[in-house]
mmCIF file of C-alpha atoms in Angstrom:
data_model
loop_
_atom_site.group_PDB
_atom_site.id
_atom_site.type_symbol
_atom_site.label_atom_id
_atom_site.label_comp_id
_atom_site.label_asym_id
_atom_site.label_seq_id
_atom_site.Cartn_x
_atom_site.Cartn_y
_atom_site.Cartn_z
ATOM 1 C CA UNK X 1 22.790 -55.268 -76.666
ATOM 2 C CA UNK X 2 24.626 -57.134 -73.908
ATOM 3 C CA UNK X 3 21.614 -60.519 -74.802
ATOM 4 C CA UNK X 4 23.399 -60.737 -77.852
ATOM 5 C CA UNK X 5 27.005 -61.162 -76.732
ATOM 6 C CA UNK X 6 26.119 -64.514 -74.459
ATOM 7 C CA UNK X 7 24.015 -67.581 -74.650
ATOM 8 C CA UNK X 8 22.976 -66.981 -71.550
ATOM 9 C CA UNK X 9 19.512 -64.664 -70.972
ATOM 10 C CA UNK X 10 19.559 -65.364 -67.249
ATOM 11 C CA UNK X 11 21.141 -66.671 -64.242
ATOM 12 C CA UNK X 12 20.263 -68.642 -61.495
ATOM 13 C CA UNK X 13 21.715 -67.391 -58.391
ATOM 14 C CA UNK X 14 22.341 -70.960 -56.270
ATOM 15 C CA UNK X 15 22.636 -68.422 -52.874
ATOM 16 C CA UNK X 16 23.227 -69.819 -49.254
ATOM 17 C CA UNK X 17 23.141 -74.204 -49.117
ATOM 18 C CA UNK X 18 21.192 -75.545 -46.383
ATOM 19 C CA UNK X 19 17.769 -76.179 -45.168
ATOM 20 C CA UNK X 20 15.243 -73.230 -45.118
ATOM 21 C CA UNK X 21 15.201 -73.479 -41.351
ATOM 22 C CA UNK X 22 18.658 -72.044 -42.109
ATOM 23 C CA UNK X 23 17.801 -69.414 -44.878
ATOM 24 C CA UNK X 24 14.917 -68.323 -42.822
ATOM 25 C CA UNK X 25 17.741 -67.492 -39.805
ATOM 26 C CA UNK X 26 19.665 -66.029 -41.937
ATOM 27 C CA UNK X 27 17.250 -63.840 -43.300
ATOM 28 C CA UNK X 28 16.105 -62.716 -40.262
ATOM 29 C CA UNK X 29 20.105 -61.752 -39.172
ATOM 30 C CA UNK X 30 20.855 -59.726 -42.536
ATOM 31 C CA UNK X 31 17.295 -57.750 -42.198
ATOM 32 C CA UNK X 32 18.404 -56.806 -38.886
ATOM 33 C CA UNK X 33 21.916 -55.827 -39.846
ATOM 34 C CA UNK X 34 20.231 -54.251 -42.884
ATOM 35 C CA UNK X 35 18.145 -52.227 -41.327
ATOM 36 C CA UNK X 36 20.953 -51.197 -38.528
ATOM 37 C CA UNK X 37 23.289 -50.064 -42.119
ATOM 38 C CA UNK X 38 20.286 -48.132 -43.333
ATOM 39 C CA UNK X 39 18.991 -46.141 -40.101
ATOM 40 C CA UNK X 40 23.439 -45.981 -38.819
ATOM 41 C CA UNK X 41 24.271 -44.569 -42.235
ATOM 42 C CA UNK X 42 21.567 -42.227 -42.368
ATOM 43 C CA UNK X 43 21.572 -41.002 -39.355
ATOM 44 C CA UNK X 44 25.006 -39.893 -40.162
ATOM 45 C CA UNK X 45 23.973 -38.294 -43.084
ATOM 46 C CA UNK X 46 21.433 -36.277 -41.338
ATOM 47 C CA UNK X 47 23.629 -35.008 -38.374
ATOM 48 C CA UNK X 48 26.455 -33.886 -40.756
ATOM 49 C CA UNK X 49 23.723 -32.103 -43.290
ATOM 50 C CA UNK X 50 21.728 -30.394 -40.210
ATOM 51 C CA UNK X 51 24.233 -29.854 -37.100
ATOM 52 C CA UNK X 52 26.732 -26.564 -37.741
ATOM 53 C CA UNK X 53 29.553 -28.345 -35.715
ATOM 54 C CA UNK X 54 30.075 -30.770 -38.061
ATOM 55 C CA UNK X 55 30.447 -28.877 -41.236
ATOM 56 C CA UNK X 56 34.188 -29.432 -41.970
ATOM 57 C CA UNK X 57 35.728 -31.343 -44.937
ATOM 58 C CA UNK X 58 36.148 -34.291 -42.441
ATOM 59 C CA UNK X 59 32.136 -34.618 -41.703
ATOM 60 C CA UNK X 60 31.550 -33.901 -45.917
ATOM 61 C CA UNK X 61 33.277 -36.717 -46.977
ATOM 62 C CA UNK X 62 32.298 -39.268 -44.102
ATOM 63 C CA UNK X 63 28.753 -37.964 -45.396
ATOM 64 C CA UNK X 64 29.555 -39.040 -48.863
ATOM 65 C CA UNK X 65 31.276 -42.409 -47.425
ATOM 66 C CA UNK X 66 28.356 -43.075 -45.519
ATOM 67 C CA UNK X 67 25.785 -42.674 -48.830
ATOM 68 C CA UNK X 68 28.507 -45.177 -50.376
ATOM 69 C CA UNK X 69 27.869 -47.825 -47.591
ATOM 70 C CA UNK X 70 24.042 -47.369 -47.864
ATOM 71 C CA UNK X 71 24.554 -47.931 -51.748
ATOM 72 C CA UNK X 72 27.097 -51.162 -51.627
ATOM 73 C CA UNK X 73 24.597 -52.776 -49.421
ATOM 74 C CA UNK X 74 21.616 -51.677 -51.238
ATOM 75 C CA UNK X 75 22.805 -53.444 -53.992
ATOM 76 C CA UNK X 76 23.758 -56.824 -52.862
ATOM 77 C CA UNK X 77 21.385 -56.750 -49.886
ATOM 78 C CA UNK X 78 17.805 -56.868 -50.823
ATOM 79 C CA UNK X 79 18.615 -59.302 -53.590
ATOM 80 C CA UNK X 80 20.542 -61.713 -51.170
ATOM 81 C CA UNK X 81 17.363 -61.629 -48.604
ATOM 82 C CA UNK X 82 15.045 -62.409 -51.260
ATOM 83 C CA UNK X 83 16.624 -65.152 -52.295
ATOM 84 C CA UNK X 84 16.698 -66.298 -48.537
ATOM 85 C CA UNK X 85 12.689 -66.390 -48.615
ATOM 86 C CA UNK X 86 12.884 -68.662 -51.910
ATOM 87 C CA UNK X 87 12.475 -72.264 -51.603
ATOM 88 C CA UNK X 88 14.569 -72.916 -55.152
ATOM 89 C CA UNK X 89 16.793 -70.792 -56.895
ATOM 90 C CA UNK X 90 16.680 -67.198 -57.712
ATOM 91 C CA UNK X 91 16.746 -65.674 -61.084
ATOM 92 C CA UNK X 92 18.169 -62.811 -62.430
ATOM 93 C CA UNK X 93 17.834 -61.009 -65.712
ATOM 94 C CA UNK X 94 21.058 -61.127 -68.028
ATOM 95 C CA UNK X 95 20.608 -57.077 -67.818
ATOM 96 C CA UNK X 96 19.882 -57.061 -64.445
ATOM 97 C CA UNK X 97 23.185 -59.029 -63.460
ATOM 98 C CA UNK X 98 25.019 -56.737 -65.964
ATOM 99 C CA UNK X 99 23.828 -53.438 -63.425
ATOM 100 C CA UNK X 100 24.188 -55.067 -59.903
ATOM 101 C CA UNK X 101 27.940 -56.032 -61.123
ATOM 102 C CA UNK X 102 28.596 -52.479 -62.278
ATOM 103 C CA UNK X 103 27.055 -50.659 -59.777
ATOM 104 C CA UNK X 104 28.374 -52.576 -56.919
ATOM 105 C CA UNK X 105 32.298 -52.531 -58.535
ATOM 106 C CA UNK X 106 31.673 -48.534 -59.407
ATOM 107 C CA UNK X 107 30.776 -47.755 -55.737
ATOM 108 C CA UNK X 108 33.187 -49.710 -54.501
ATOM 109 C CA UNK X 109 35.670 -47.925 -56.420
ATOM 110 C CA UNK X 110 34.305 -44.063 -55.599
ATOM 111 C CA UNK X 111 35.058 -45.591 -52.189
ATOM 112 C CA UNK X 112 38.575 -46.546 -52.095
ATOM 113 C CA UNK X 113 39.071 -42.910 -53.849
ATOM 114 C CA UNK X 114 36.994 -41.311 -51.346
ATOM 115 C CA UNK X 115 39.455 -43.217 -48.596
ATOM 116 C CA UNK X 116 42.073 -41.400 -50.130
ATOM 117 C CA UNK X 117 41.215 -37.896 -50.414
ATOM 118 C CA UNK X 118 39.992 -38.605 -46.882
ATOM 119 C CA UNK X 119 43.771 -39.415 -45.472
ATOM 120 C CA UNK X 120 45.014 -36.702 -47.396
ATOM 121 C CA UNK X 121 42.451 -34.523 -45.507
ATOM 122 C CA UNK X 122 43.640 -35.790 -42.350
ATOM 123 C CA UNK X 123 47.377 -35.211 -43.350
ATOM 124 C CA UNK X 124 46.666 -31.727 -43.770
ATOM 125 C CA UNK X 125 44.691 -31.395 -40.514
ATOM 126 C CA UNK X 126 47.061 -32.704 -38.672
ATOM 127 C CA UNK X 127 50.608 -31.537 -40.612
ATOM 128 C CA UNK X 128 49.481 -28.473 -41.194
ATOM 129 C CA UNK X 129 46.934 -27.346 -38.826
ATOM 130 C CA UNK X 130 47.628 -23.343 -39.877
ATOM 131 C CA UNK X 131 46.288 -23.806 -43.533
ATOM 132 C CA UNK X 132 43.872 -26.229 -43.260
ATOM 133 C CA UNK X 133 41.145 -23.841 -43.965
ATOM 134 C CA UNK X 134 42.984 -22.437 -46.853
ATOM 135 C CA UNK X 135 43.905 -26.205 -48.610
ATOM 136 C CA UNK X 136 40.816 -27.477 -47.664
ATOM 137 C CA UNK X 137 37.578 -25.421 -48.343
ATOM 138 C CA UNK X 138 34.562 -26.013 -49.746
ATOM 139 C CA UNK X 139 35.078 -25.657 -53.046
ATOM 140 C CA UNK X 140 38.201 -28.267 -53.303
ATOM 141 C CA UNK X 141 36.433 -31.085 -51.097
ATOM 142 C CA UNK X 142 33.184 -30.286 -53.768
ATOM 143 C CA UNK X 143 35.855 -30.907 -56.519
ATOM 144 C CA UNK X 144 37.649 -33.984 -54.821
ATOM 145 C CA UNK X 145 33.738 -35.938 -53.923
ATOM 146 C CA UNK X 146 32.770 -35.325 -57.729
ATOM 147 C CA UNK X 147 36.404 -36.920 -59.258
ATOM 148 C CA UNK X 148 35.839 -39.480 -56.689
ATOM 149 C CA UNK X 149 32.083 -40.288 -58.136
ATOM 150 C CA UNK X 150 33.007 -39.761 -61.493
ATOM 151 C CA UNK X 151 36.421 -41.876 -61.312
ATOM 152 C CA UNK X 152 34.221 -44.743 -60.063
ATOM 153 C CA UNK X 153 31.693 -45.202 -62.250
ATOM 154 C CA UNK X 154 34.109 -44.896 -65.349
ATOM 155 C CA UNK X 155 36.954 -46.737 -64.537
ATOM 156 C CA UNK X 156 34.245 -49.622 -63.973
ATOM 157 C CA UNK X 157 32.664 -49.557 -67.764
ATOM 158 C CA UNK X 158 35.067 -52.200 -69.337
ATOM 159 C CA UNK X 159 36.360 -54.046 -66.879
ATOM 160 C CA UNK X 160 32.069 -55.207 -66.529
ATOM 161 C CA UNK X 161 31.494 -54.912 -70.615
ATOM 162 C CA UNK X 162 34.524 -57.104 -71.152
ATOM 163 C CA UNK X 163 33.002 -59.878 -68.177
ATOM 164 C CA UNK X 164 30.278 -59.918 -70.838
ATOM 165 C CA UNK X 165 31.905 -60.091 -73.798
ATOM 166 C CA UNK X 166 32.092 -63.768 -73.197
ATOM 167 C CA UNK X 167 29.553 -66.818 -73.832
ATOM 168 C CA UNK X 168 28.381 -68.450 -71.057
ATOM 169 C CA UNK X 169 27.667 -71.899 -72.040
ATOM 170 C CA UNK X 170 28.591 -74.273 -69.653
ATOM 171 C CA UNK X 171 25.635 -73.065 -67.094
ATOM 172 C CA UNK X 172 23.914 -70.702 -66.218
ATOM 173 C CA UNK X 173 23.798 -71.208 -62.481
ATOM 174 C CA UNK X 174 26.012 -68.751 -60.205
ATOM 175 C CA UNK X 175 27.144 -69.843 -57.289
ATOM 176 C CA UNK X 176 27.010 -66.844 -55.218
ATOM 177 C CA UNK X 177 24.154 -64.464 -53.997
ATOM 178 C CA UNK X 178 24.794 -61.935 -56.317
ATOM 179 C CA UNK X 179 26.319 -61.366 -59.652
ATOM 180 C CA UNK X 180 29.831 -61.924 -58.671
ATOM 181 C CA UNK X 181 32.567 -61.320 -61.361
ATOM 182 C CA UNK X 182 34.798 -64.624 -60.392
ATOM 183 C CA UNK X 183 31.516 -67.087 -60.561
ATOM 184 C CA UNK X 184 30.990 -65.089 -63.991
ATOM 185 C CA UNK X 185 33.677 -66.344 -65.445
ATOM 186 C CA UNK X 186 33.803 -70.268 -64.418
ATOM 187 C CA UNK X 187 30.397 -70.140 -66.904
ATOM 188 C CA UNK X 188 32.351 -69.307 -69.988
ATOM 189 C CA UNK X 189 33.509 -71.619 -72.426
ATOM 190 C CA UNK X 190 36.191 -68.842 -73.732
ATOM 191 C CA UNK X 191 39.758 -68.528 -72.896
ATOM 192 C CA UNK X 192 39.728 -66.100 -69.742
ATOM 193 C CA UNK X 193 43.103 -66.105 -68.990
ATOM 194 C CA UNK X 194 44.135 -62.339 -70.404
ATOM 195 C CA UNK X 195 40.763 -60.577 -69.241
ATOM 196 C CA UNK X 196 41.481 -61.884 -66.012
ATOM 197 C CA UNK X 197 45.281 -60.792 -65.922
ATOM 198 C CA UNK X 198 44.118 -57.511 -67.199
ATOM 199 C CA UNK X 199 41.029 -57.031 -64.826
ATOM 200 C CA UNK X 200 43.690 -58.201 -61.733
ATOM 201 C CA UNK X 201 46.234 -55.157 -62.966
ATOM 202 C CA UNK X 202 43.404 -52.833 -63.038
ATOM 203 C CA UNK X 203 42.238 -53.552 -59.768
ATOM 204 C CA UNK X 204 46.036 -53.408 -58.669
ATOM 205 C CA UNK X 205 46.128 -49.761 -60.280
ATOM 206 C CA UNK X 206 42.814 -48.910 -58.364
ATOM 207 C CA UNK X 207 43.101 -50.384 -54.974
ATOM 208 C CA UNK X 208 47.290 -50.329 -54.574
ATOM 209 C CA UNK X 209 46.804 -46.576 -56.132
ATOM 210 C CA UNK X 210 44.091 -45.572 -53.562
ATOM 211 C CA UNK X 211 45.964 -46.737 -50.766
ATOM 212 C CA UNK X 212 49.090 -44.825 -51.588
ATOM 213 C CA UNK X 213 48.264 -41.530 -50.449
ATOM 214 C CA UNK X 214 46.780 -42.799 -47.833
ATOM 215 C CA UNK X 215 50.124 -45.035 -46.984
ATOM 216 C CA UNK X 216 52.456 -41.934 -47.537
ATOM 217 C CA UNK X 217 49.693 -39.625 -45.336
ATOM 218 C CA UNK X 218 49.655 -41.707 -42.446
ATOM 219 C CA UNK X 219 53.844 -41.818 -42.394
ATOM 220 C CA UNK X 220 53.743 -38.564 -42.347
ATOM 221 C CA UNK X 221 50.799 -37.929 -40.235
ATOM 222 C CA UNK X 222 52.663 -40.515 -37.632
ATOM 223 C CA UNK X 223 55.651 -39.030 -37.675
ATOM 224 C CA UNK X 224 54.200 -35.467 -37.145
ATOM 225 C CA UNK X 225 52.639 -37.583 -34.067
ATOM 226 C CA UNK X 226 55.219 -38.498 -32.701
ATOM 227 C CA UNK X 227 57.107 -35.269 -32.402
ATOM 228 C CA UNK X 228 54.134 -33.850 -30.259
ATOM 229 C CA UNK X 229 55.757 -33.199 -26.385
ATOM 230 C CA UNK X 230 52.775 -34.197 -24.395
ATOM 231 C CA UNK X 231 50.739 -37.530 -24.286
ATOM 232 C CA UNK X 232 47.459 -35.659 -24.483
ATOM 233 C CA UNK X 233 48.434 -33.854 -27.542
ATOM 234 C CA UNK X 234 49.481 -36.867 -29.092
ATOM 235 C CA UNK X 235 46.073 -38.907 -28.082
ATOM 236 C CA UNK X 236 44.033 -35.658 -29.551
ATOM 237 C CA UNK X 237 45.667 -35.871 -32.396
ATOM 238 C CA UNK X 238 45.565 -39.494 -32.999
ATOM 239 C CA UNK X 239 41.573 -39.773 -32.549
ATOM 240 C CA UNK X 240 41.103 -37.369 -35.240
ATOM 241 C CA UNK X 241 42.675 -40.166 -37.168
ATOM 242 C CA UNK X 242 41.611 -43.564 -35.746
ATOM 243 C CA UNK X 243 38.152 -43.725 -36.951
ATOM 244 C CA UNK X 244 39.351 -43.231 -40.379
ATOM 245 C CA UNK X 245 42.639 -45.217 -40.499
ATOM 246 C CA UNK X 246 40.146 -48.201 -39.024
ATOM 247 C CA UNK X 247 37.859 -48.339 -41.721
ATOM 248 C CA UNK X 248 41.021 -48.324 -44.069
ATOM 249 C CA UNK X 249 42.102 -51.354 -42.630
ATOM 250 C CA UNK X 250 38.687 -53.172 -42.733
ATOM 251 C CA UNK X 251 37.822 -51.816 -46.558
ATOM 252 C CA UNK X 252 40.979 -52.710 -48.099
ATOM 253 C CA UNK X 253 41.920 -55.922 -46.470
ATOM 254 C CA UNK X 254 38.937 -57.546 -47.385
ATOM 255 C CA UNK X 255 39.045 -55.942 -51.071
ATOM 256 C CA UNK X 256 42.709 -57.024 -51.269
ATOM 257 C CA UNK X 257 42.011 -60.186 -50.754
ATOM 258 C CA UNK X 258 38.750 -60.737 -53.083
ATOM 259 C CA UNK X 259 40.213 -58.374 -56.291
ATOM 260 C CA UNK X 260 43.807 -58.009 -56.370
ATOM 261 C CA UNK X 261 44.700 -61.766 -57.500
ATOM 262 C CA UNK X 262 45.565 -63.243 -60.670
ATOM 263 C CA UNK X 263 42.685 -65.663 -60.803
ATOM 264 C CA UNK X 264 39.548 -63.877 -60.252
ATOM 265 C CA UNK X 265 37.487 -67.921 -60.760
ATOM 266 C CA UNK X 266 38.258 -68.082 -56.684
ATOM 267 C CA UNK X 267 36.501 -70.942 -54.778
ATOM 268 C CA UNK X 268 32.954 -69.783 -54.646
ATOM 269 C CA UNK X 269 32.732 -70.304 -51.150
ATOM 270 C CA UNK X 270 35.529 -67.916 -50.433
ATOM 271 C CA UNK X 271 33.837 -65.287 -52.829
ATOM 272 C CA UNK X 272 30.975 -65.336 -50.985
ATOM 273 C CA UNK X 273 32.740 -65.102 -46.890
ATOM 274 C CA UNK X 274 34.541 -62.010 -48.181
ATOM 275 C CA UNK X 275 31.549 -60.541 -50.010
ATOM 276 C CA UNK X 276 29.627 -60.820 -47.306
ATOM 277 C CA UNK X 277 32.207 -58.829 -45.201
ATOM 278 C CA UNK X 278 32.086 -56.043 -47.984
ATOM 279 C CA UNK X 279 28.277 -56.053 -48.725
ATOM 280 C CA UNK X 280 26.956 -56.600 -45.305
ATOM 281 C CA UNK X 281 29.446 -56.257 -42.385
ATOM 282 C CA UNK X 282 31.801 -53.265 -43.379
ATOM 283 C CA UNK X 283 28.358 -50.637 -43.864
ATOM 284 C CA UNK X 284 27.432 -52.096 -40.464
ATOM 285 C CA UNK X 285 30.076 -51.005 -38.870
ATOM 286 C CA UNK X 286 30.790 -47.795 -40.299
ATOM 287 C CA UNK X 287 28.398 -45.549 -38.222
ATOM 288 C CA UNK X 288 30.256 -47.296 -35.165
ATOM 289 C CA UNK X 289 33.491 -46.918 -36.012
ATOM 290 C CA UNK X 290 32.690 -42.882 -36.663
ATOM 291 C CA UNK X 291 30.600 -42.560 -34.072
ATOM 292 C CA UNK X 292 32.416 -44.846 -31.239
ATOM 293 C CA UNK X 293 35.504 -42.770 -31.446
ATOM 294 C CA UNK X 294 34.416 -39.668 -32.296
ATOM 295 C CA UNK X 295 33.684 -37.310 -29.510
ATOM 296 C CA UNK X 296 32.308 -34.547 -31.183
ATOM 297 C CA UNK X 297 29.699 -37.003 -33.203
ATOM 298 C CA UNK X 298 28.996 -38.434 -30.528
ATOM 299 C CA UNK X 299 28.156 -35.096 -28.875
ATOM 300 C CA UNK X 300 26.166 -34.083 -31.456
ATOM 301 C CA UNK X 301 23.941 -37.593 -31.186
ATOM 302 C CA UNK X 302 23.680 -37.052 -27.585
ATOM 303 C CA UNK X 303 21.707 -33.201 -28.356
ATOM 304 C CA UNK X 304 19.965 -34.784 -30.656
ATOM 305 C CA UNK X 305 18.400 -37.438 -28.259
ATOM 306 C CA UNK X 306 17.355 -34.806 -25.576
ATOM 307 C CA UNK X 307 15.992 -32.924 -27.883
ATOM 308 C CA UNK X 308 13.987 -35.405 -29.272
ATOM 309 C CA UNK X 309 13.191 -36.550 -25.590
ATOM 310 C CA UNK X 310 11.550 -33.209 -24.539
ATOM 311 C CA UNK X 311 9.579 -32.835 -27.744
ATOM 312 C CA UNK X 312 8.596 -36.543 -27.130
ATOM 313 C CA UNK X 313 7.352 -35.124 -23.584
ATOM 314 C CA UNK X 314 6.178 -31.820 -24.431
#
């Protein structure tokens, strides 16, 4: 269906400039930190499904955050490294391009809701510590991952069918290592201008509306902070937060400043610094940023490498 709608039945993806020397470096850096998302992420996964002292709301959703991560980079990733090992450019499939763009911009989108519901958990964890168990069981957080799934994949399905409504005439040679929305559009020949104004007040809607309960939480959670008498009880109650309120900061900086502008065409260059932060870096770092500062993850890690040390010398 989508063949029809463009002049375009493929795309070359231009990737990384430079000499292979180069690509080959930089193929061997984003397998490692590939491979560190991957094993990080899952191990994550694992801990939260297995151990008993992580099964709160908390450890479910930074379960679900961390199959996210190991998504988003699944995506972009394996593409972008193959492309690395190429000694031209790298084609992809008109249908193919149509997927990796939707299923990149739908998991990024079940994330930023995920973030949300996440702050609001830690609002009511830490405003009202009495009835956390009652606001928070298993069958709300169970409702609030599957709204979060299900809002990101829908709210995605135009904002991708109407990138390919248009004909892409003038090339068909992206300038990016994946099928990036902005390098889309530069190849059409149509007037842009209103998809692009709509697409930025969508993402406004999504990002800007994501980040509001998690801006009003975080007063309140602060505030509620700051009332506590003792520093200890203010630190404790803090680090339940910090791990989460940093990944905030990383996700949506670098998504507010890739999405939420009125020209989406951005320098292709830029595009590809902050996608590379998003794809590659951010899924990195989540398993540090939860584990780092988490004592009781980090406890839980800790049995789990003795006990695989005596089995290892049993």
């Amino acid at each position: 269906m989508m063949s029809n709608l463009s002049s375009a039945t493929e795309f070359c993806l231009l990737g990384f400039p430079g000499s292979q020397e180069l690509h080959h470096f930089l193929f061997a850096i984003f397998f490692l930190f590939y491979l560190v998302t991957l094993i990080g992420n899952t191990v994550i996964i694992v801990i939260v499904c297995v151990d008993k002292r992580l099964r709160s709301p908390m450890y479910f959703f930074l379960g679900h955050l961390s199959a996210l991560e190991i998504f988003v980079t699944t995506i972009i990733v394996p593409v972008m490294l193959w492309g690395l090992l190429l000694p031209g450019m790298q084609t992809i499939s008109l249908a193919a391009c149509v997927t990796q763009l939707f299923l990149y911009l739908a998991v990024g989108t079940t994330e930023f809701a995920l973030l949300g519901a996440m702050a609001v958990d830690r609002y009511v964890a830490v405003c009202n510590p009495l009835r956390y168990n009652i606001i928070m069981n298993s069958r709300t957080c169970i409702c609030v991952v599957i709204v979060s799934w299900m809002f990101g994949f829908l709210s995605e399905i135009w904002p991708v069918y109407a990138t390919f409504q248009f004909t892409f005439c003038k090339s068909n040679q992206l300038d990016h290592f994946f099928c990036d929305r902005g390098q889309l559009l530069k190849l059409s020949c149509d007037d842009t201008l209103f998809t692009e104004f709509v697409l930025f007040l969508m993402a406004v809607v999504i990002i800007i509306g994501s980040l509001a309960p998690t801006i009003v939480s975080y007063t309140y959670i602060i505030s509620t902070i700051l009332k506590i008498p003792t520093a200890s009880g203010r630190r404790k109650a803090f680090s339940t937060c910090a791990s989460h309120f940093t990944f905030v900061v990383i996700g949506y900086g670098s998504c507010l400043f890739l999405y939420v502008k009125p020209k989406q065409t951005q320098a292709a260059e830029y595009n590809k610094t902050i996608s590379l932060w998003i794809s590659v870096l951010t899924p990195l770092l989540n398993p540090f940023i939860f584990t780092l500062r988490n004592d009781k993850v980090k406890e839980v890690l800790q049995d789990g490498l003795k006990r695989c040390s005596q089995l290892l010398k049993d």
